[in-house]
Amino acid sequence: MCFGSGLFPLNTRSHQKGPKPTALTNTIPTSTLDVLYRWHLPEPDAIDVSGSSDCSLAKSRTVVVLLGWLGSKQKHLKKYADWYTSRGFHAITFTFPMAEILSYRVDGKAEQDIDLLVNHLADWLEEEHGKSLIFHTFSNTGWLTYGVILEKLQNQDPYLMGRIKGCIVDSAPVAAADPQVWASGFSAAFLKKNSVAAKVNMSSNESNMEVLVGSKTLVEPKPAATEAALLVILEKIFEVILNLPTVNRRLSDVLSLLSSGQPSCPQLYIYSSADRVIPAVSVESFIEDQRRAGHEVRACNFVFTPHVDHFRNDPKLYSTQLSQFLDENVLACCKRA
């Protein structure tokens, strides 16, 4: 069953599992409602209508769940969804409004919204044998959302965890509740293109804050005075918030699951030494921990690209990494093609 290309406002379904959602038409203008999640159908040209391709069939039974970064909107995730649908996958793009993150409370609206998405995914998986999920997360917001989804799938039906066939992690993780990382993330979300996190300069002549990479030199720009002040304020705020007992306990539970309770599916980490929000060393440390735990892990350091900007800055390398990961690690049928 396909749900069409309509919009799915999450307030149309109760928190408890109920009737399967039906597609709405595009009578709701996207300009007046930035929905929390949207279903994208595979492009017709990408589908093998003859059914002769095992790989095409596997893709048509797979949904890629794209979990957005802090401040992202549906329009930002569309280019990623288009990449997948052009190759025969279904895709779901999921975002949180900034206001919902800023007003977060344990078991509040944000987690209720994730409940609704999980119920939607569970309904789709249960319709027909052989359906599967791939998760593609962005920054720590998408990563933590993935952790909450895993927790809810485990509680709902542990069997569903086995339907997860791959996880792609873009610009994450930091496996601890670090106030500096949270301050950097919120500052980048508030300032957008004006943030230092969106800028990377390369030069062989300057020497401040340099990281030597091969024959090139990465020069990290310094934040403007206003951004530096904002970072100091936000870091002090998050030192308090992240140590509140209920928040700290909730984050600890989710981070523990992501560290030691991930499904036994292949993982791909896309990150950069130039990321001013998520330190590359944190990603690399987590990757090594996952490998030691026996997980199949691939990784690619884009070196010079800013936070969650790897696809835009180097689409060829990004596309190659996704294609190789999916063909060689996730879709076993493609190995034989």
JSON list of C-alpha atoms in Angstrom, two decimals, residues 13 15 17 63 65 67 92 111 113-126 131-137 144-167 250 254 257-258 261-265:
[
{"chain": "A", "resi": 13, "resn": "ARG", "atom": "CA", "xyz": [-3.80, 10.81, 14.62]},
{"chain": "A", "resi": 15, "resn": "HIS", "atom": "CA", "xyz": [-1.12, 8.91, 20.41]},
{"chain": "A", "resi": 17, "resn": "LYS", "atom": "CA", "xyz": [-2.06, 3.05, 17.75]},
{"chain": "A", "resi": 63, "resn": "VAL", "atom": "CA", "xyz": [11.59, 3.28, 3.36]},
{"chain": "A", "resi": 65, "resn": "VAL", "atom": "CA", "xyz": [13.60, 7.75, 7.14]},
{"chain": "A", "resi": 67, "resn": "LEU", "atom": "CA", "xyz": [15.59, 12.74, 10.43]},
{"chain": "A", "resi": 92, "resn": "ILE", "atom": "CA", "xyz": [9.99, 9.93, 4.75]},
{"chain": "A", "resi": 111, "resn": "GLU", "atom": "CA", "xyz": [8.11, 12.64, 21.97]},
{"chain": "A", "resi": 113, "resn": "ASP", "atom": "CA", "xyz": [5.14, 13.34, 17.65]},
{"chain": "A", "resi": 114, "resn": "ILE", "atom": "CA", "xyz": [7.83, 10.66, 17.42]},
{"chain": "A", "resi": 115, "resn": "ASP", "atom": "CA", "xyz": [5.28, 8.15, 18.75]},
{"chain": "A", "resi": 116, "resn": "LEU", "atom": "CA", "xyz": [3.03, 8.97, 15.81]},
{"chain": "A", "resi": 117, "resn": "LEU", "atom": "CA", "xyz": [5.84, 8.51, 13.31]},
{"chain": "A", "resi": 118, "resn": "VAL", "atom": "CA", "xyz": [6.79, 5.17, 14.89]},
{"chain": "A", "resi": 119, "resn": "ASN", "atom": "CA", "xyz": [3.17, 4.00, 14.70]},
{"chain": "A", "resi": 120, "resn": "HIS", "atom": "CA", "xyz": [3.06, 5.03, 11.04]},
{"chain": "A", "resi": 121, "resn": "LEU", "atom": "CA", "xyz": [6.25, 3.08, 10.29]},
{"chain": "A", "resi": 122, "resn": "ALA", "atom": "CA", "xyz": [5.06, 0.04, 12.25]},
{"chain": "A", "resi": 123, "resn": "ASP", "atom": "CA", "xyz": [1.77, 0.03, 10.31]},
{"chain": "A", "resi": 124, "resn": "TRP", "atom": "CA", "xyz": [3.66, 0.11, 7.02]},
{"chain": "A", "resi": 125, "resn": "LEU", "atom": "CA", "xyz": [6.03, -2.70, 8.04]},
{"chain": "A", "resi": 126, "resn": "GLU", "atom": "CA", "xyz": [3.19, -4.93, 9.20]},
{"chain": "A", "resi": 131, "resn": "LYS", "atom": "CA", "xyz": [9.50, -4.52, 4.09]},
{"chain": "A", "resi": 132, "resn": "SER", "atom": "CA", "xyz": [12.41, -2.76, 5.76]},
{"chain": "A", "resi": 133, "resn": "LEU", "atom": "CA", "xyz": [13.74, 0.57, 7.04]},
{"chain": "A", "resi": 134, "resn": "ILE", "atom": "CA", "xyz": [16.91, 2.58, 6.56]},
{"chain": "A", "resi": 135, "resn": "PHE", "atom": "CA", "xyz": [17.56, 5.61, 8.78]},
{"chain": "A", "resi": 136, "resn": "HIS", "atom": "CA", "xyz": [19.49, 8.67, 7.61]},
{"chain": "A", "resi": 137, "resn": "THR", "atom": "CA", "xyz": [20.10, 11.10, 10.48]},
{"chain": "A", "resi": 144, "resn": "LEU", "atom": "CA", "xyz": [18.85, 11.64, 19.21]},
{"chain": "A", "resi": 145, "resn": "THR", "atom": "CA", "xyz": [15.52, 11.36, 17.39]},
{"chain": "A", "resi": 146, "resn": "TYR", "atom": "CA", "xyz": [16.78, 8.06, 15.96]},
{"chain": "A", "resi": 147, "resn": "GLY", "atom": "CA", "xyz": [17.60, 6.90, 19.49]},
{"chain": "A", "resi": 148, "resn": "VAL", "atom": "CA", "xyz": [14.08, 7.67, 20.71]},
{"chain": "A", "resi": 149, "resn": "ILE", "atom": "CA", "xyz": [12.62, 5.85, 17.69]},
{"chain": "A", "resi": 150, "resn": "LEU", "atom": "CA", "xyz": [14.75, 2.77, 18.46]},
{"chain": "A", "resi": 151, "resn": "GLU", "atom": "CA", "xyz": [13.54, 2.83, 22.05]},
{"chain": "A", "resi": 152, "resn": "LYS", "atom": "CA", "xyz": [9.90, 3.05, 21.01]},
{"chain": "A", "resi": 153, "resn": "LEU", "atom": "CA", "xyz": [10.26, 0.29, 18.40]},
{"chain": "A", "resi": 154, "resn": "GLN", "atom": "CA", "xyz": [11.83, -1.97, 21.02]},
{"chain": "A", "resi": 155, "resn": "ASN", "atom": "CA", "xyz": [8.98, -1.30, 23.44]},
{"chain": "A", "resi": 156, "resn": "GLN", "atom": "CA", "xyz": [6.30, -1.74, 20.79]},
{"chain": "A", "resi": 157, "resn": "ASP", "atom": "CA", "xyz": [7.65, -4.89, 19.11]},
{"chain": "A", "resi": 158, "resn": "PRO", "atom": "CA", "xyz": [11.32, -5.97, 19.38]},
{"chain": "A", "resi": 159, "resn": "TYR", "atom": "CA", "xyz": [10.88, -7.86, 16.10]},
{"chain": "A", "resi": 160, "resn": "LEU", "atom": "CA", "xyz": [10.67, -4.52, 14.29]},
{"chain": "A", "resi": 161, "resn": "MET", "atom": "CA", "xyz": [14.29, -3.75, 15.20]},
{"chain": "A", "resi": 162, "resn": "GLY", "atom": "CA", "xyz": [15.33, -6.53, 12.84]},
{"chain": "A", "resi": 163, "resn": "ARG", "atom": "CA", "xyz": [13.63, -4.71, 9.97]},
{"chain": "A", "resi": 164, "resn": "ILE", "atom": "CA", "xyz": [16.21, -1.91, 10.18]},
{"chain": "A", "resi": 165, "resn": "LYS", "atom": "CA", "xyz": [18.74, -2.67, 7.44]},
{"chain": "A", "resi": 166, "resn": "GLY", "atom": "CA", "xyz": [21.07, 0.32, 7.65]},
{"chain": "A", "resi": 167, "resn": "CYS", "atom": "CA", "xyz": [21.84, 3.61, 9.38]},
{"chain": "A", "resi": 250, "resn": "ARG", "atom": "CA", "xyz": [16.27, 10.97, 29.58]},
{"chain": "A", "resi": 254, "resn": "VAL", "atom": "CA", "xyz": [18.79, 7.51, 24.79]},
{"chain": "A", "resi": 257, "resn": "LEU", "atom": "CA", "xyz": [20.85, 2.85, 23.72]},
{"chain": "A", "resi": 258, "resn": "LEU", "atom": "CA", "xyz": [22.62, 4.49, 20.79]},
{"chain": "A", "resi": 261, "resn": "GLY", "atom": "CA", "xyz": [21.87, -1.10, 21.82]},
{"chain": "A", "resi": 262, "resn": "GLN", "atom": "CA", "xyz": [21.83, -0.29, 18.11]},
{"chain": "A", "resi": 263, "resn": "PRO", "atom": "CA", "xyz": [20.41, -2.90, 15.73]},
{"chain": "A", "resi": 264, "resn": "SER", "atom": "CA", "xyz": [22.90, -5.21, 14.05]},
{"chain": "A", "resi": 265, "resn": "CYS", "atom": "CA", "xyz": [22.74, -3.37, 10.74]}
]
